[in-house]
Short mmCIF file of C-alpha atoms and ligand atoms in Angstrom, two decimals:
data_model
loop_
_atom_site.label_atom_id
_atom_site.label_comp_id
_atom_site.label_asym_id
_atom_site.label_seq_id
_atom_site.Cartn_x
_atom_site.Cartn_y
_atom_site.Cartn_z
CA MET A 1352 0.14 -0.13 -0.30
CA ARG A 1353 1.45 3.42 -1.01
CA LEU A 1354 1.63 5.72 2.29
CA ARG A 1355 1.27 8.99 2.44
CA ASN A 1356 1.35 10.83 5.52
CA ILE A 1357 -2.74 12.12 5.90
CA PRO A 1358 -2.97 14.69 8.31
CA GLY A 1359 -5.63 14.57 10.93
CA ALA A 1360 -5.56 10.38 10.07
CA ASP A 1361 -4.82 9.54 13.63
CA GLU A 1362 -7.55 11.49 14.96
CA VAL A 1363 -10.14 10.18 13.02
CA VAL A 1364 -9.03 6.88 13.65
CA THR A 1365 -9.05 7.69 17.45
CA ASN A 1366 -12.62 8.62 17.39
CA SER A 1367 -14.12 6.51 15.21
CA PRO A 1368 -16.89 3.94 16.92
CA TYR A 1369 -15.67 1.33 14.36
CA CYS A 1370 -12.04 1.54 16.18
CA ILE A 1371 -10.90 -0.42 19.17
CA ASN A 1372 -8.15 1.81 20.20
CA ASN A 1373 -6.90 -0.28 23.31
CA PRO A 1374 -7.16 -3.70 21.86
CA ALA A 1375 -4.85 -4.95 24.53
CA GLN A 1376 -7.35 -4.18 26.94
CA PHE A 1377 -9.71 -6.48 24.98
CA LYS A 1378 -7.73 -9.42 25.01
CA GLY A 1379 -10.39 -12.67 25.38
CA LEU A 1380 -13.16 -9.94 25.72
CA TYR A 1381 -13.96 -9.00 22.19
CA LYS A 1382 -17.50 -11.06 22.08
CA LYS A 1383 -18.47 -10.16 25.72
CA GLU A 1384 -17.73 -6.29 25.91
CA ILE A 1385 -17.27 -5.18 22.16
CA PHE A 1386 -19.82 -7.31 20.07
CA LYS A 1387 -22.17 -7.90 22.92
CA ASN A 1388 -22.71 -11.70 21.49
CA ASP A 1389 -21.41 -15.43 21.57
CA ASN A 1390 -20.62 -15.28 17.31
CA PRO A 1391 -17.58 -16.48 15.69
CA ILE A 1392 -14.90 -13.98 15.44
CA HIS A 1393 -13.04 -13.55 11.82
CA ILE A 1394 -10.13 -11.43 11.47
CA GLU A 1395 -8.38 -9.49 8.02
CA ILE A 1396 -4.60 -8.88 8.99
CA GLY A 1397 -3.44 -6.27 6.55
CA MET A 1398 -6.92 -5.22 5.76
CA GLY A 1399 -5.92 -2.05 3.86
CA LYS A 1400 -8.83 0.04 2.89
CA GLY A 1401 -11.11 -2.32 3.89
CA GLN A 1402 -13.56 -3.54 1.01
CA PHE A 1403 -13.10 -7.03 1.85
CA ILE A 1404 -13.94 -7.50 5.45
CA THR A 1405 -16.57 -4.67 4.93
CA THR A 1406 -18.69 -6.63 2.17
CA LEU A 1407 -18.30 -9.69 4.60
CA ALA A 1408 -19.39 -7.61 7.68
CA LYS A 1409 -22.66 -6.91 5.77
CA GLU A 1410 -23.50 -10.26 4.45
CA ASN A 1411 -23.01 -12.19 7.22
CA PRO A 1412 -24.59 -10.07 10.19
CA ASP A 1413 -24.07 -13.44 12.59
CA ILE A 1414 -19.96 -13.28 12.50
CA ASN A 1415 -17.84 -10.93 14.05
CA TYR A 1416 -15.58 -9.19 11.92
CA ILE A 1417 -12.32 -7.48 13.03
CA GLY A 1418 -10.03 -5.84 10.44
CA ILE A 1419 -6.34 -5.19 11.38
CA GLU A 1420 -4.10 -2.76 9.86
CA ARG A 1421 -0.86 -1.21 10.69
CA TYR A 1422 -1.14 1.94 9.12
CA THR A 1423 -3.90 4.75 10.15
CA SER A 1424 -3.46 6.41 6.97
CA VAL A 1425 -4.90 3.35 5.08
CA LEU A 1426 -7.47 2.92 7.80
CA LEU A 1427 -8.64 5.94 7.18
CA ARG A 1428 -9.86 5.33 3.91
CA ALA A 1429 -12.03 2.07 5.66
CA ILE A 1430 -13.38 4.10 8.05
CA GLN A 1431 -14.88 6.97 5.54
CA LYS A 1432 -16.48 4.47 3.78
CA VAL A 1433 -18.16 3.15 6.44
CA GLU A 1434 -18.78 6.20 8.90
CA GLU A 1435 -22.50 6.93 7.65
CA GLU A 1436 -23.50 3.15 8.03
CA ASP A 1437 -24.39 0.94 11.08
CA ILE A 1438 -22.32 -2.12 11.02
CA PRO A 1439 -22.70 -3.60 14.61
CA ASN A 1440 -20.46 -6.63 13.52
CA LEU A 1441 -17.41 -4.46 12.45
CA ARG A 1442 -14.40 -3.10 14.06
CA PHE A 1443 -11.09 -1.88 12.68
CA ILE A 1444 -7.72 -2.11 14.92
CA CYS A 1445 -4.95 -0.18 14.47
CA PHE A 1446 -1.95 -2.29 14.92
CA ASP A 1447 1.17 -4.54 13.99
CA ALA A 1448 0.16 -8.04 13.40
CA ASN A 1449 3.41 -8.91 14.72
CA GLU A 1450 2.68 -8.38 17.93
CA ILE A 1451 -1.22 -9.99 17.43
CA LEU A 1452 -0.60 -12.08 20.73
CA ASP A 1453 -0.88 -9.51 22.86
CA ILE A 1454 -4.79 -8.23 21.41
CA PHE A 1455 -6.26 -11.97 21.22
CA SER A 1456 -6.19 -15.02 23.88
CA CYS A 1457 -6.06 -18.56 23.26
CA TYR A 1458 -8.32 -19.57 20.47
CA GLU A 1459 -10.30 -16.68 20.65
CA VAL A 1460 -10.15 -16.25 16.82
CA ASP A 1461 -12.41 -18.60 14.35
CA ARG A 1462 -10.86 -17.58 11.30
CA ILE A 1463 -7.91 -15.44 9.59
CA TYR A 1464 -7.90 -14.05 6.46
CA LEU A 1465 -4.59 -12.68 4.68
CA ASN A 1466 -5.24 -10.75 1.37
CA PHE A 1467 -2.53 -9.60 -0.84
CA SER A 1468 -0.19 -9.72 2.04
CA ASP A 1469 3.33 -7.39 1.65
CA PRO A 1470 5.81 -10.04 -0.24
CA TRP A 1471 8.49 -8.90 1.34
CA PRO A 1472 11.10 -10.15 -1.57
CA LYS A 1473 14.39 -10.04 -0.07
CA ASP A 1474 15.47 -13.27 1.63
CA ARG A 1475 16.57 -11.41 4.26
CA HIS A 1476 13.10 -10.07 5.04
CA SER A 1477 11.03 -13.49 5.08
CA LYS A 1478 10.38 -13.42 8.42
CA ARG A 1479 8.28 -10.52 8.00
CA ARG A 1480 6.10 -12.12 5.57
CA LEU A 1481 2.44 -12.85 7.52
CA THR A 1482 2.92 -16.41 6.26
CA SER A 1483 6.16 -17.38 7.85
CA SER A 1484 6.77 -19.81 10.37
CA ASN A 1485 6.88 -17.69 13.09
CA PHE A 1486 3.09 -16.51 12.05
CA LEU A 1487 1.89 -19.59 11.69
CA ASN A 1488 2.83 -20.02 15.18
CA ARG A 1489 1.25 -17.13 16.53
CA TYR A 1490 -2.06 -18.10 14.45
CA ASN A 1491 -1.98 -21.46 16.13
CA THR A 1492 -1.84 -19.23 19.42
CA ILE A 1493 -5.21 -17.48 19.01
CA LEU A 1494 -7.06 -19.78 16.16
CA ALA A 1495 -9.50 -22.18 17.43
CA LYS A 1496 -9.26 -25.42 16.98
CA ASP A 1497 -11.21 -26.01 14.00
CA GLY A 1498 -10.64 -22.52 12.82
CA ARG A 1499 -8.83 -21.94 9.32
CA ILE A 1500 -6.58 -19.07 7.49
CA GLU A 1501 -7.43 -18.24 4.08
CA PHE A 1502 -4.78 -16.49 1.97
CA LYS A 1503 -4.88 -14.68 -1.57
CA THR A 1504 -2.28 -13.30 -4.00
CA ASP A 1505 -1.35 -12.53 -7.08
CA ASN A 1506 2.21 -12.95 -6.40
CA ARG A 1507 3.64 -16.21 -7.10
CA GLY A 1508 6.72 -16.10 -5.27
CA LEU A 1509 5.11 -15.03 -1.96
CA PHE A 1510 2.62 -17.69 -2.32
CA ASP A 1511 5.05 -20.77 -3.21
CA PHE A 1512 7.00 -19.51 -0.17
CA SER A 1513 3.51 -19.51 1.41
CA VAL A 1514 2.89 -23.34 0.48
CA GLU A 1515 6.05 -24.36 1.40
CA GLU A 1516 6.25 -22.59 4.97
CA ILE A 1517 2.76 -24.49 5.57
CA GLU A 1518 3.48 -27.93 4.07
CA ASN A 1519 7.20 -27.84 6.37
CA HIS A 1520 5.33 -26.69 9.63
CA PRO A 1521 4.34 -29.58 11.82
CA LEU A 1522 0.91 -28.35 12.89
CA TRP A 1523 -0.53 -26.60 9.79
CA LYS A 1524 -1.90 -28.21 6.18
CA ILE A 1525 -3.16 -26.81 2.81
CA THR A 1526 -6.88 -28.21 2.70
CA GLU A 1527 -7.68 -26.10 -0.71
CA ILE A 1528 -5.27 -24.47 -3.22
CA THR A 1529 -6.05 -22.98 -6.43
CA TYR A 1530 -3.63 -21.46 -8.93
CA ASP A 1531 -6.41 -19.64 -10.70
CA LEU A 1532 -9.58 -18.79 -8.41
CA HIS A 1533 -11.68 -16.66 -10.95
CA ASN A 1534 -11.48 -19.34 -13.03
CA ASP A 1535 -12.09 -22.13 -10.12
CA ALA A 1536 -15.98 -22.68 -9.81
CA THR A 1537 -15.73 -24.28 -6.33
CA MET A 1538 -12.97 -22.18 -4.83
CA ASN A 1539 -14.55 -18.91 -6.47
CA GLN A 1540 -18.14 -19.30 -4.65
CA GLY A 1541 -19.29 -16.51 -2.89
CA ASN A 1542 -15.90 -14.87 -3.26
CA VAL A 1543 -15.47 -11.33 -2.60
CA MET A 1544 -13.06 -9.08 -3.97
CA THR A 1545 -10.39 -7.50 -2.33
CA GLU A 1546 -9.34 -4.11 -3.91
CA TYR A 1547 -5.67 -5.32 -4.47
CA GLU A 1548 -7.66 -8.39 -6.20
CA GLU A 1549 -9.77 -6.12 -8.37
CA LYS A 1550 -6.56 -3.91 -9.34
CA PHE A 1551 -4.46 -7.19 -10.26
CA SER A 1552 -6.81 -9.12 -11.72
CA SER A 1553 -8.22 -6.51 -14.13
CA GLN A 1554 -4.67 -6.56 -15.51
CA GLY A 1555 -4.62 -9.88 -16.33
CA ASN A 1556 -2.91 -11.58 -13.67
CA PRO A 1557 -4.10 -15.02 -11.64
CA ILE A 1558 -5.17 -14.98 -8.35
CA PHE A 1559 -3.80 -17.41 -5.77
CA LYS A 1560 -5.96 -18.81 -3.01
CA LEU A 1561 -5.12 -21.70 -0.36
CA VAL A 1562 -6.76 -22.57 2.49
CA ALA A 1563 -4.83 -24.01 5.85
CA SER A 1564 -6.31 -25.61 8.90
CA ARG A 1565 -5.13 -28.15 11.71
N1 SAH B 330 -5.75 -6.74 2.07
C1 SAH B 330 -6.15 -5.39 1.19
C2 SAH B 330 -4.57 -4.59 1.26
C3 SAH B 330 -3.73 -5.54 0.71
S1 SAH B 330 -1.91 -4.68 0.76
C4 SAH B 330 -6.31 -6.42 -0.09
O1 SAH B 330 -6.10 -6.94 -0.68
O2 SAH B 330 -6.51 -4.92 -1.02
C5 SAH B 330 -1.23 -4.91 2.61
C6 SAH B 330 -2.04 -4.11 3.41
O3 SAH B 330 -1.13 -4.93 5.00
C7 SAH B 330 -0.80 -2.92 3.83
O4 SAH B 330 -2.43 -1.83 4.11
C8 SAH B 330 -0.04 -2.91 5.15
O5 SAH B 330 -0.04 -1.64 5.66
C9 SAH B 330 -0.69 -4.27 5.86
N2 SAH B 330 -0.23 -4.56 6.52
C10 SAH B 330 1.33 -5.15 6.54
N3 SAH B 330 2.03 -5.85 7.35
C11 SAH B 330 1.27 -6.02 8.24
C12 SAH B 330 1.17 -5.70 9.83
N4 SAH B 330 2.29 -6.36 10.25
N5 SAH B 330 0.49 -5.58 10.49
C13 SAH B 330 -0.81 -4.99 9.91
N6 SAH B 330 -0.81 -4.60 8.73
C14 SAH B 330 -0.06 -4.77 7.69
#
């Protein structure tokens, strides 16, 4: 995501009723204190401008959605799109997913979406990729036993790396995979496009997707 420093973004994020400003305080308590129901929690890490998670939240009122994005300048765009609407099952957190264990307790999350995650192409940065084994270990802690990870990208290098990390991990396995999502009738059923997915598929790039579980 191209970054621009947008004056006032921090303030808009802090004041938005959609944003959870002190997420560590709600570790283990999102259902009870934030959503006030016992519905499953699905999160998207690196939600960007939020089209995907916002659409899902409107389609599935019985699921609680939390979008996580590191930069206020990006999150601001998502907030601007929903501020006139009332979507009670949707919240955003401005946070670096590196520290995700600080904000979710064991098994608190039922599904993790990773869409068009930053590729970090240099080998020495591979640990920063959101599908690296360090992250798979963290997801193992926060994700319910029958929970799953859904990952989409158009970046073949990142996708191949992710397949390898999952296959080499003692706990995770790939349960579904496609190298051309939009032409895979089964896996594309109900697909909600992200901003990046629209952009890159319109340039002719195939979209890769995998689902991982334990
Ligand atoms: N999911 C969106 C955006 C993809 S761009 C889409 O598909 O359109 C990747 C996004 O992930 C960027 O906005 C970036 O700021 C965010 N991101 C990358 N690493 C992150 C991290 N460690 N924690 C939180 N957000 C992160």
